Amino acid sequence: MSWWTLLDGGYSMPAQKTWGQRLSSRVGRWLASRHPMTDIHPTCLISPEARIHPRDGFIGIGERSTVALGVLLQGNVTIGRNCSIQAYSNIVGYGSKQQPAGLITIGDDVRIASHAIIIAGNHRFADPDRPIRTQGLDLAPITIENDVWIAGRVNIMAGVTIGRGSVIGGGSVVTKDIPPYSLAVGVPARVIASRRQS
């Protein structure tokens, strides 16, 4: 069992109390930042078991953000400051820095729990006589504004904006925009309350 595996099954990031822990997150950060199309702030904690690959895009991670084991960051993804991406979440953007059709933008102070799936593209399937894999993708950006909590096993579909201060309940599938300071749950996700109401 590695030091990344805590009481909650490894879904939280550890405190860096020993030289081994500090070295491990530095190795993870180094592995992530060696690609020329990444910008990883030196204060980030990156598990060496995270997979970070920009393909033709760009991946930026702001200061004091954490990326846990098994996370996949791929394509065109920008993550703000003080964010937490927990174990085995998949965040897949598309496009390039110059053509950001499938850009995923995650604001500051965002918490994404384990096993979330955030993908900025959907397969086309209109022609039943052609394999789906040959029909291409419809790309649309995803924006998660500041101070959002995405609970475990949430799916966020292409083209969605989740407003500032919102909470998305576990297991939800977000297919439409969520207004700021909302609590949304379900399949598909629906707003059931506002955090602004007293």
XYZ file of N, CA and C in Angstrom:
594
model
N 0.857 -1.179 0.000
C 0.000 0.000 0.000
C 0.898 1.236 0.000
N 0.660 2.148 -0.932
C 1.487 3.347 -1.015
C 0.968 4.408 -0.055
N 1.778 5.436 0.147
C 1.356 6.513 1.045
C 0.226 7.321 0.444
N -0.078 7.133 -0.864
C -1.229 7.810 -1.468
C -2.525 7.180 -0.988
N -2.462 5.939 -0.535
C -3.666 5.243 -0.106
C -3.940 5.576 1.351
N -4.957 6.356 1.564
C -5.308 6.792 2.912
C -6.506 6.004 3.420
N -7.026 6.406 4.547
C -8.157 5.708 5.150
C -9.373 5.654 4.241
N -9.541 6.650 3.378
C -10.712 6.668 2.497
C -10.443 5.952 1.182
N -9.485 5.079 1.124
C -9.226 4.296 -0.078
C -8.365 5.017 -1.093
N -7.660 6.039 -0.695
C -6.761 6.718 -1.616
C -7.393 7.835 -2.401
N -8.592 8.267 -2.031
C -9.269 9.285 -2.808
C -8.920 10.694 -2.377
N -8.121 10.844 -1.349
C -7.685 12.165 -0.914
C -6.194 12.292 -1.128
N -5.734 13.513 -1.198
C -4.305 13.751 -1.329
C -3.701 13.834 0.061
N -2.512 13.293 0.240
C -1.885 13.274 1.554
C -1.196 14.578 1.896
N -0.988 14.789 3.178
C -0.108 15.870 3.614
C 1.320 15.438 3.314
N 2.157 16.386 2.968
C 3.543 16.053 2.633
C 4.420 16.220 3.861
N 4.444 15.200 4.694
C 5.153 15.308 5.958
C 6.574 14.770 5.887
N 6.842 13.815 5.016
C 8.171 13.218 4.961
C 8.869 13.587 3.663
N 10.176 13.374 3.632
C 10.922 13.679 2.411
C 10.466 12.775 1.269
N 10.067 11.527 1.574
C 9.591 10.617 0.541
C 8.303 11.100 -0.101
N 7.403 11.641 0.719
C 6.150 12.175 0.187
C 6.418 13.391 -0.691
N 7.291 14.264 -0.230
C 7.616 15.451 -1.029
C 8.276 15.047 -2.343
N 9.174 14.072 -2.288
C 9.849 13.603 -3.494
C 8.857 12.988 -4.474
N 7.911 12.189 -3.971
C 6.945 11.535 -4.842
C 6.096 12.543 -5.607
N 5.607 13.588 -4.933
C 4.794 14.580 -5.648
C 5.651 15.388 -6.613
N 6.937 15.583 -6.283
C 7.826 16.272 -7.227
C 8.067 15.420 -8.464
N 8.207 14.116 -8.276
C 8.366 13.224 -9.423
C 7.119 13.288 -10.296
N 5.938 13.249 -9.671
C 4.697 13.354 -10.434
C 4.601 14.661 -11.189
N 4.955 15.758 -10.531
C 4.925 17.069 -11.185
C 5.931 17.112 -12.335
N 7.134 16.551 -12.119
C 8.143 16.532 -13.175
C 7.662 15.716 -14.369
N 7.075 14.541 -14.104
C 6.561 13.716 -15.192
C 5.508 14.470 -15.998
N 4.636 15.209 -15.305
C 3.574 15.955 -15.987
C 4.118 17.143 -16.761
N 5.130 17.804 -16.231
C 5.586 19.057 -16.842
C 6.669 18.870 -17.892
N 7.110 17.643 -18.146
C 8.179 17.471 -19.132
C 7.684 17.656 -20.563
N 6.392 17.585 -20.789
C 5.843 17.825 -22.127
C 5.847 19.325 -22.396
N 6.251 19.760 -23.604
C 6.332 21.205 -23.873
C 4.987 21.927 -23.870
N 3.876 21.209 -23.967
C 2.562 21.854 -23.994
C 1.840 21.720 -22.653
N 2.623 21.713 -21.568
C 2.045 21.749 -20.230
C 2.647 22.905 -19.453
N 1.862 23.446 -18.539
C 2.337 24.476 -17.614
C 1.804 24.099 -16.232
N 2.638 23.440 -15.444
C 2.261 22.946 -14.126
C 2.955 23.815 -13.083
N 2.180 24.500 -12.247
C 2.779 25.374 -11.229
C 3.612 24.536 -10.251
N 4.767 25.058 -9.801
C 5.636 24.271 -8.919
C 5.040 23.914 -7.556
N 3.942 24.553 -7.148
C 3.330 24.213 -5.856
C 2.282 23.104 -5.964
N 2.061 22.573 -7.155
C 1.057 21.517 -7.343
C 1.532 20.191 -6.767
N 0.572 19.402 -6.302
C 0.820 18.011 -5.924
C 0.250 17.134 -7.032
N 1.110 16.398 -7.703
C 0.675 15.535 -8.797
C 1.125 14.116 -8.471
N 0.184 13.181 -8.412
C 0.560 11.792 -8.187
C 1.378 11.290 -9.369
N 2.449 10.530 -9.108
C 3.187 9.937 -10.220
C 2.336 8.945 -11.006
N 1.208 8.525 -10.431
C 0.322 7.588 -11.108
C -0.792 8.289 -11.879
N -0.765 9.625 -11.952
C -1.705 10.364 -12.807
C -1.174 10.335 -14.239
N -2.084 10.384 -15.205
C -1.701 10.383 -16.620
C -2.077 11.734 -17.208
N -1.077 12.489 -17.617
C -1.295 13.841 -18.129
C -0.660 13.939 -19.505
N -1.503 14.125 -20.527
C -0.993 14.212 -21.890
C -1.836 15.200 -22.693
N -1.227 16.288 -23.183
C -1.994 17.314 -23.892
C -2.361 16.968 -25.335
N -1.860 15.877 -25.889
C -2.059 15.572 -27.319
C -1.709 16.818 -28.128
N -2.650 17.357 -28.916
C -2.383 18.572 -29.695
C -2.745 19.836 -28.929
N -3.269 19.703 -27.725
C -3.734 20.848 -26.945
C -2.705 21.337 -25.953
N -3.208 21.903 -24.864
C -2.373 22.490 -23.821
C -3.012 22.169 -22.481
N -2.206 21.773 -21.508
C -2.706 21.527 -20.158
C -1.998 22.472 -19.206
N -2.787 23.275 -18.495
C -2.258 24.177 -17.483
C -2.902 23.877 -16.140
N -2.083 23.841 -15.082
C -2.593 23.578 -13.732
C -2.061 24.664 -12.815
N -2.975 25.378 -12.141
C -2.630 26.512 -11.299
C -2.038 26.118 -9.963
N -1.578 27.121 -9.246
C -0.861 26.902 -7.992
C -1.712 26.199 -6.939
N -1.044 25.378 -6.153
C -1.618 24.639 -5.026
C -2.774 23.717 -5.418
N -2.798 23.270 -6.657
C -3.807 22.296 -7.073
C -3.245 20.890 -6.927
N -4.147 19.917 -6.739
C -3.733 18.533 -6.562
C -4.404 17.636 -7.593
N -3.646 16.662 -8.066
C -4.139 15.673 -9.020
C -3.772 14.301 -8.454
N -4.779 13.500 -8.127
C -4.567 12.227 -7.426
C -4.250 11.090 -8.389
N -3.993 9.914 -7.804
C -3.612 8.762 -8.598
C -4.715 8.343 -9.553
N -4.314 7.845 -10.717
C -5.253 7.326 -11.688
C -6.019 8.368 -12.475
N -5.792 9.654 -12.209
C -6.490 10.711 -12.953
C -5.945 10.751 -14.376
N -6.834 10.942 -15.359
C -6.449 11.161 -16.746
C -6.793 12.594 -17.112
N -5.774 13.395 -17.434
C -5.960 14.731 -18.006
C -5.424 14.654 -19.423
N -6.279 14.936 -20.393
C -5.873 14.751 -21.779
C -6.449 15.859 -22.634
N -5.684 16.305 -23.619
C -6.163 17.307 -24.556
C -6.041 18.708 -24.018
N -7.014 19.531 -24.291
C -6.994 20.961 -24.006
C -7.714 21.231 -22.685
N -6.953 21.370 -21.582
C -7.534 21.492 -20.245
C -6.788 22.568 -19.468
N -7.538 23.489 -18.850
C -6.953 24.501 -17.976
C -7.606 24.382 -16.606
N -6.781 24.230 -15.577
C -7.251 24.075 -14.200
C -6.716 25.241 -13.385
N -7.587 25.886 -12.604
C -7.212 27.064 -11.825
C -6.433 26.732 -10.563
N -6.419 27.696 -9.648
C -5.686 27.571 -8.382
C -6.522 26.828 -7.338
N -5.819 26.167 -6.421
C -6.445 25.513 -5.260
C -7.519 24.500 -5.642
N -7.313 23.793 -6.736
C -8.276 22.782 -7.178
C -7.831 21.402 -6.723
N -8.789 20.495 -6.659
C -8.511 19.119 -6.272
C -9.229 18.191 -7.241
N -8.454 17.352 -7.926
C -9.009 16.349 -8.830
C -8.697 15.001 -8.193
N -9.727 14.296 -7.758
C -9.522 13.067 -6.991
C -9.411 11.837 -7.892
N -9.133 10.712 -7.272
C -8.702 9.488 -7.938
C -9.620 9.045 -9.072
N -8.978 8.641 -10.153
C -9.597 7.986 -11.296
C -10.619 8.842 -12.036
N -10.530 10.143 -11.916
C -11.374 11.022 -12.730
C -10.755 11.163 -14.113
N -11.606 11.305 -15.135
C -11.159 11.494 -16.517
C -11.618 12.856 -17.000
N -10.671 13.680 -17.430
C -10.979 15.009 -17.956
C -10.323 15.094 -19.324
N -11.147 15.081 -20.390
C -10.639 14.979 -21.749
C -11.148 16.153 -22.575
N -10.223 17.041 -22.946
C -10.536 18.150 -23.834
C -10.045 17.848 -25.240
N -10.449 18.696 -26.173
C -10.063 18.513 -27.574
C -9.613 19.843 -28.153
N -9.084 19.782 -29.365
C -8.624 20.981 -30.047
C -7.198 21.317 -29.662
N -6.779 22.507 -30.070
C -5.429 22.980 -29.781
C -5.519 24.310 -29.050
N -4.362 24.821 -28.648
C -4.346 26.113 -27.963
C -4.893 27.208 -28.881
N -4.630 27.091 -30.182
C -5.102 28.083 -31.152
C -6.550 27.827 -31.585
N -6.994 26.588 -31.568
C -8.348 26.204 -31.978
C -9.031 25.471 -30.818
N -9.499 26.210 -29.807
C -9.977 25.563 -28.571
C -11.432 25.099 -28.604
N -11.850 24.439 -29.683
C -13.250 24.028 -29.798
C -13.695 23.134 -28.644
N -12.809 22.298 -28.151
C -13.159 21.385 -27.073
C -12.401 21.675 -25.790
N -12.187 22.951 -25.493
C -11.446 23.356 -24.295
C -12.262 23.084 -23.035
N -11.609 22.546 -22.016
C -12.213 22.404 -20.691
C -11.533 23.408 -19.779
N -12.335 24.303 -19.188
C -11.820 25.324 -18.285
C -12.389 25.077 -16.896
N -11.503 24.889 -15.935
C -11.893 24.663 -14.544
C -11.371 25.840 -13.738
N -12.264 26.541 -13.031
C -11.901 27.746 -12.290
C -11.114 27.449 -11.028
N -11.007 28.449 -10.169
C -10.283 28.331 -8.905
C -11.160 27.666 -7.839
N -10.518 26.995 -6.890
C -11.185 26.412 -5.716
C -12.251 25.380 -6.067
N -12.039 24.641 -7.145
C -12.982 23.605 -7.577
C -12.565 22.268 -6.971
N -13.549 21.506 -6.512
C -13.330 20.169 -5.976
C -14.037 19.174 -6.886
N -13.278 18.228 -7.422
C -13.838 17.175 -8.270
C -13.537 15.847 -7.587
N -14.586 15.154 -7.160
C -14.422 13.898 -6.429
C -14.043 12.766 -7.381
N -13.839 11.592 -6.826
C -13.328 10.465 -7.602
C -14.315 9.990 -8.667
N -13.736 9.453 -9.729
C -14.461 8.800 -10.817
C -15.370 9.744 -11.604
N -15.091 11.044 -11.598
C -15.847 11.976 -12.443
C -15.400 11.799 -13.896
N -16.317 12.044 -14.825
C -16.005 11.970 -16.254
C -16.439 13.283 -16.887
N -15.461 13.994 -17.448
C -15.709 15.303 -18.055
C -15.073 15.265 -19.438
N -15.898 15.188 -20.491
C -15.390 15.014 -21.852
C -16.055 16.032 -22.767
N -15.233 16.795 -23.493
C -15.717 17.910 -24.315
C -16.013 17.509 -25.755
N -16.404 16.278 -25.978
C -16.755 15.833 -27.322
C -17.727 14.674 -27.261
N -18.570 14.583 -28.286
C -19.519 13.477 -28.412
C -19.385 12.873 -29.801
N -19.453 11.551 -29.894
C -19.371 10.885 -31.191
C -20.600 11.202 -32.034
N -20.369 11.400 -33.325
C -21.480 11.492 -34.283
C -21.907 10.063 -34.628
N -23.193 9.890 -34.878
C -23.688 8.536 -35.176
C -24.883 8.565 -36.122
N -25.059 9.652 -36.898
C -26.241 9.822 -37.746
C -26.318 8.812 -38.888
N -25.192 8.393 -39.431
C -25.179 7.484 -40.578
C -25.066 6.038 -40.090
N -26.172 5.272 -40.148
C -26.122 3.900 -39.639
C -25.304 2.955 -40.515
N -24.946 3.391 -41.729
C -24.175 2.541 -42.638
C -22.668 2.697 -42.473
N -22.243 3.601 -41.608
C -20.809 3.803 -41.353
C -20.520 3.507 -39.888
N -19.341 2.963 -39.603
C -18.982 2.769 -38.197
C -18.958 4.106 -37.452
N -19.431 4.104 -36.229
C -19.476 5.332 -35.431
C -18.092 5.943 -35.304
N -17.065 5.111 -35.147
C -15.712 5.636 -34.951
C -15.214 6.454 -36.138
N -15.810 6.280 -37.337
C -15.360 7.021 -38.525
C -16.157 8.301 -38.768
N -17.168 8.580 -37.958
C -18.044 9.723 -38.209
C -17.607 11.000 -37.509
N -16.539 10.933 -36.755
C -16.006 12.143 -36.128
C -16.690 12.497 -34.820
N -16.336 13.677 -34.325
C -16.829 14.153 -33.034
C -17.474 15.521 -33.180
N -18.469 15.783 -32.357
C -18.987 17.133 -32.165
C -18.326 17.667 -30.907
N -17.544 18.745 -31.059
C -16.806 19.315 -29.936
C -17.526 20.533 -29.393
N -17.482 20.701 -28.086
C -18.046 21.888 -27.440
C -17.314 22.092 -26.120
N -17.016 23.345 -25.772
C -16.259 23.600 -24.539
C -17.076 23.284 -23.289
N -16.364 22.991 -22.221
C -16.962 22.806 -20.897
C -16.312 23.821 -19.973
N -17.147 24.536 -19.203
C -16.631 25.502 -18.236
C -17.185 25.172 -16.859
N -16.282 25.030 -15.903
C -16.659 24.860 -14.499
C -16.125 26.093 -13.785
N -17.032 26.949 -13.328
C -16.624 28.217 -12.727
C -16.065 28.006 -11.320
N -15.633 29.087 -10.685
C -14.973 29.031 -9.375
C -15.864 28.426 -8.288
N -15.222 27.797 -7.299
C -15.865 27.316 -6.073
C -17.015 26.349 -6.346
N -16.766 25.361 -7.204
C -17.762 24.336 -7.522
C -17.307 23.018 -6.909
N -18.270 22.236 -6.418
C -17.978 20.888 -5.948
C -18.711 19.904 -6.844
N -17.939 19.031 -7.492
C -18.474 17.956 -8.315
C -18.303 16.671 -7.502
N -19.399 16.059 -7.078
C -19.314 14.855 -6.248
C -18.900 13.643 -7.090
N -18.739 12.507 -6.442
C -18.230 11.309 -7.095
C -19.126 10.777 -8.198
N -18.474 10.218 -9.217
C -19.128 9.544 -10.341
C -20.072 10.439 -11.135
N -19.774 11.715 -11.197
C -20.567 12.653 -12.004
C -20.043 12.648 -13.438
N -20.951 12.674 -14.421
C -20.597 12.844 -15.832
C -21.012 14.239 -16.266
N -20.093 14.961 -16.907
C -20.397 16.290 -17.436
C -20.206 16.230 -18.945
N -21.277 16.542 -19.670
C -21.280 16.411 -21.122
C -20.735 17.668 -21.800
N -20.360 17.522 -23.065
C -19.809 18.620 -23.860
C -20.804 19.772 -23.957
N -20.278 21.002 -23.917
C -21.088 22.196 -24.091
C -21.707 22.746 -22.827
N -21.388 22.185 -21.676
C -22.015 22.570 -20.412
C -21.177 23.615 -19.681
N -21.869 24.568 -19.021
C -21.241 25.487 -18.074
C -21.877 25.261 -16.711
N -21.037 25.066 -15.701
C -21.520 24.927 -14.324
C -21.162 26.211 -13.603
N -22.190 26.924 -13.135
C -22.015 28.245 -12.543
C -21.288 28.234 -11.216
N -20.719 29.358 -10.913
C -19.940 29.596 -9.689
C -20.707 29.136 -8.446
N -19.985 28.489 -7.527
C -20.559 28.122 -6.239
C -21.560 26.989 -6.263
N -21.656 26.255 -7.368
C -22.648 25.183 -7.473
C -22.125 23.873 -6.904
N -23.065 22.977 -6.601
C -22.759 21.628 -6.127
C -23.522 20.656 -7.019
N -22.806 19.650 -7.535
C -23.429 18.620 -8.361
C -23.393 17.316 -7.569
N -24.570 16.752 -7.293
C -24.680 15.556 -6.468
C -24.110 14.313 -7.130
N -23.666 13.375 -6.321
C -23.019 12.156 -6.787
C -23.855 11.372 -7.784
N -23.196 10.856 -8.820
C -23.838 10.035 -9.826
C -24.657 10.789 -10.852
N -24.659 12.107 -10.801
C -25.465 12.906 -11.728
C -24.843 12.927 -13.122
N -25.686 13.165 -14.129
C -25.240 13.371 -15.506
C -25.680 14.772 -15.904
N -24.711 15.664 -16.104
C -25.003 17.071 -16.389
C -25.024 17.256 -17.899
N -26.222 17.543 -18.446
C -26.393 17.699 -19.889
C -26.688 19.137 -20.295
N -27.029 19.992 -19.318
C -27.367 21.395 -19.596
C -26.660 22.290 -18.595
N -26.600 23.585 -18.914
C -25.953 24.548 -18.027
C -26.622 24.562 -16.653
N -25.801 24.770 -15.625
C -26.279 24.871 -14.245
C -26.031 26.300 -13.784
N -27.073 27.026 -13.324
C -26.888 28.411 -12.882
C -25.987 28.495 -11.644
N -25.418 29.669 -11.397
C -24.566 29.840 -10.211
C -25.312 29.516 -8.914
N -24.576 29.006 -7.955
C -25.041 28.719 -6.589
C -26.222 27.754 -6.554
N -26.190 26.768 -7.459
C -27.261 25.773 -7.522
C -26.813 24.452 -6.929
N -27.791 23.699 -6.431
C -27.587 22.303 -6.078
C -28.339 21.501 -7.125
N -27.614 20.680 -7.892
C -28.221 19.911 -8.975
C -27.910 18.435 -8.779
N -28.914 17.589 -9.015
C -28.752 16.142 -8.870
C -29.581 15.433 -9.928
N -29.242 14.175 -10.181
C -30.082 13.322 -11.008
C -29.520 13.028 -12.380
N -30.289 12.186 -13.101
C -29.953 11.794 -14.465
C -31.181 12.046 -15.321
N -31.212 13.113 -16.102
C -30.204 14.173 -16.182
C -30.278 15.081 -14.950
N -29.193 15.799 -14.697
C -29.128 16.670 -13.514
C -30.147 17.793 -13.616
N -30.862 18.019 -12.511
C -31.824 19.121 -12.414
C -31.519 19.912 -11.154
N -31.755 21.212 -11.230
C -31.538 22.069 -10.066
C -32.668 21.817 -9.078
N -32.306 21.469 -7.834
C -33.328 21.219 -6.814
C -33.330 22.285 -5.730
N -32.283 23.104 -5.685
C -32.220 24.159 -4.664
C -31.169 25.178 -5.075
N -31.296 26.351 -4.459
C -30.278 27.387 -4.620
C -29.530 27.536 -3.307
N -28.224 27.660 -3.371
C -27.432 27.877 -2.159
C -27.615 29.290 -1.631
N -28.215 30.173 -2.391
C -28.445 31.556 -1.975
C -29.709 31.713 -1.144
N -30.613 30.737 -1.182
C -31.838 30.835 -0.386
C -31.519 30.580 1.072
N -32.201 31.316 1.953
C -31.938 31.126 3.387
C -32.846 30.072 3.978
